[in-house]
Amino acid sequence: MIEIKDLHVSVAETEILKGINLSIGLGEVHAIMGPNGSGKSTLANVIAGRPGYSVISGDIVYKGSSILEVLPEKVS
């Protein structure tokens, strides 16, 4: 249902996420856990399409289509 492939994200020219891979199937529930500053909120914000985050490389695919070029209001 959603697949994150080798995602690299920067904020203000600093790479925050480096090579994130995640696959979540239909009906699955996952928790993203980690210490402060590990990128949990950054990942959620990138998936939601919030401004201020630059995807350097990689892709986020939902139902077979990339969501990186979709307007945030269309993703939700």
PDB file of C-alpha atoms in Angstrom:
ATOM      1  CA  MET A   1       0.000   0.000   0.000  1.00  0.00           C
ATOM      2  CA  ILE A   2       2.795   2.460   0.882  1.00  0.00           C
ATOM      3  CA  GLU A   3       6.438   1.940   0.073  1.00  0.00           C
ATOM      4  CA  ILE A   4       9.365   4.209   0.858  1.00  0.00           C
ATOM      5  CA  LYS A   5      12.378   3.517  -1.316  1.00  0.00           C
ATOM      6  CA  ASP A   6      15.892   4.771  -0.456  1.00  0.00           C
ATOM      7  CA  LEU A   7      14.553   8.118   0.778  1.00  0.00           C
ATOM      8  CA  HIS A   8      17.065  10.908   1.386  1.00  0.00           C
ATOM      9  CA  VAL A   9      15.698  14.196   2.769  1.00  0.00           C
ATOM     10  CA  SER A  10      17.360  17.470   3.672  1.00  0.00           C
ATOM     11  CA  VAL A  11      16.307  20.504   5.674  1.00  0.00           C
ATOM     12  CA  ALA A  12      18.204  23.755   5.108  1.00  0.00           C
ATOM     13  CA  GLU A  13      20.907  21.888   3.152  1.00  0.00           C
ATOM     14  CA  THR A  14      21.491  19.365   5.972  1.00  0.00           C
ATOM     15  CA  GLU A  15      20.665  15.763   5.108  1.00  0.00           C
ATOM     16  CA  ILE A  16      18.333  14.486   7.832  1.00  0.00           C
ATOM     17  CA  LEU A  17      17.049  11.175   6.452  1.00  0.00           C
ATOM     18  CA  LYS A  18      19.568   8.905   4.740  1.00  0.00           C
ATOM     19  CA  GLY A  19      18.393   5.874   2.792  1.00  0.00           C
ATOM     20  CA  ILE A  20      15.062   5.129   4.496  1.00  0.00           C
ATOM     21  CA  ASN A  21      13.267   2.007   3.234  1.00  0.00           C
ATOM     22  CA  LEU A  22       9.855   0.942   4.507  1.00  0.00           C
ATOM     23  CA  SER A  23       7.009  -1.136   3.138  1.00  0.00           C
ATOM     24  CA  ILE A  24       3.571  -1.177   4.774  1.00  0.00           C
ATOM     25  CA  GLY A  25       0.929  -3.496   3.376  1.00  0.00           C
ATOM     26  CA  LEU A  26      -2.832  -3.074   3.382  1.00  0.00           C
ATOM     27  CA  GLY A  27      -4.214  -3.602   6.893  1.00  0.00           C
ATOM     28  CA  GLU A  28      -0.800  -3.470   8.575  1.00  0.00           C
ATOM     29  CA  VAL A  29      -0.052  -1.138  11.471  1.00  0.00           C
ATOM     30  CA  HIS A  30       3.496   0.075  12.121  1.00  0.00           C
ATOM     31  CA  ALA A  31       5.018   2.305  14.787  1.00  0.00           C
ATOM     32  CA  ILE A  32       7.984   4.545  14.051  1.00  0.00           C
ATOM     33  CA  MET A  33      10.057   4.724  17.223  1.00  0.00           C
ATOM     34  CA  GLY A  34      13.430   6.161  18.077  1.00  0.00           C
ATOM     35  CA  PRO A  35      15.243   8.700  20.229  1.00  0.00           C
ATOM     36  CA  ASN A  36      14.818  12.462  19.932  1.00  0.00           C
ATOM     37  CA  GLY A  37      16.325  13.768  16.713  1.00  0.00           C
ATOM     38  CA  SER A  38      16.246  10.444  14.871  1.00  0.00           C
ATOM     39  CA  GLY A  39      13.932  11.666  12.080  1.00  0.00           C
ATOM     40  CA  LYS A  40      10.492  10.359  13.088  1.00  0.00           C
ATOM     41  CA  SER A  41       8.736  13.705  12.677  1.00  0.00           C
ATOM     42  CA  THR A  42      10.730  14.492   9.550  1.00  0.00           C
ATOM     43  CA  LEU A  43       9.536  11.251   7.958  1.00  0.00           C
ATOM     44  CA  ALA A  44       5.910  11.981   8.873  1.00  0.00           C
ATOM     45  CA  ASN A  45       6.171  15.539   7.550  1.00  0.00           C
ATOM     46  CA  VAL A  46       7.688  14.413   4.246  1.00  0.00           C
ATOM     47  CA  ILE A  47       4.947  11.803   3.763  1.00  0.00           C
ATOM     48  CA  ALA A  48       2.350  14.511   4.486  1.00  0.00           C
ATOM     49  CA  GLY A  49       3.982  16.855   1.962  1.00  0.00           C
ATOM     50  CA  ARG A  50       4.744  19.641   4.417  1.00  0.00           C
ATOM     51  CA  PRO A  51       6.909  22.477   3.050  1.00  0.00           C
ATOM     52  CA  GLY A  52      10.508  22.972   4.150  1.00  0.00           C
ATOM     53  CA  TYR A  53      11.714  19.446   3.391  1.00  0.00           C
ATOM     54  CA  SER A  54      13.694  18.645   0.239  1.00  0.00           C
ATOM     55  CA  VAL A  55      13.678  15.092  -1.082  1.00  0.00           C
ATOM     56  CA  ILE A  56      17.191  14.603  -2.448  1.00  0.00           C
ATOM     57  CA  SER A  57      16.527  11.131  -3.824  1.00  0.00           C
ATOM     58  CA  GLY A  58      14.273   8.135  -3.393  1.00  0.00           C
ATOM     59  CA  ASP A  59      10.516   7.820  -3.654  1.00  0.00           C
ATOM     60  CA  ILE A  60       7.328   7.407  -1.654  1.00  0.00           C
ATOM     61  CA  VAL A  61       4.819   5.219  -3.481  1.00  0.00           C
ATOM     62  CA  TYR A  62       1.168   4.910  -2.463  1.00  0.00           C
ATOM     63  CA  LYS A  63      -1.073   2.469  -4.311  1.00  0.00           C
ATOM     64  CA  GLY A  64       1.466   2.227  -7.122  1.00  0.00           C
ATOM     65  CA  SER A  65       1.952   5.983  -7.700  1.00  0.00           C
ATOM     66  CA  SER A  66       4.590   8.371  -6.395  1.00  0.00           C
ATOM     67  CA  ILE A  67       3.179  10.946  -3.984  1.00  0.00           C
ATOM     68  CA  LEU A  68       6.193  13.254  -4.121  1.00  0.00           C
ATOM     69  CA  GLU A  69       4.756  15.341  -6.961  1.00  0.00           C
ATOM     70  CA  VAL A  70       1.198  15.412  -5.588  1.00  0.00           C
ATOM     71  CA  LEU A  71      -0.160  18.463  -3.767  1.00  0.00           C
ATOM     72  CA  PRO A  72      -0.335  17.861   0.025  1.00  0.00           C
ATOM     73  CA  GLU A  73      -4.112  18.365   0.129  1.00  0.00           C
ATOM     74  CA  LYS A  74      -4.488  15.554  -2.428  1.00  0.00           C
ATOM     75  CA  VAL A  75      -2.345  13.117  -0.373  1.00  0.00           C
ATOM     76  CA  SER A  76      -4.589  13.177   2.699  1.00  0.00           C
TER      77      SER A  76
END
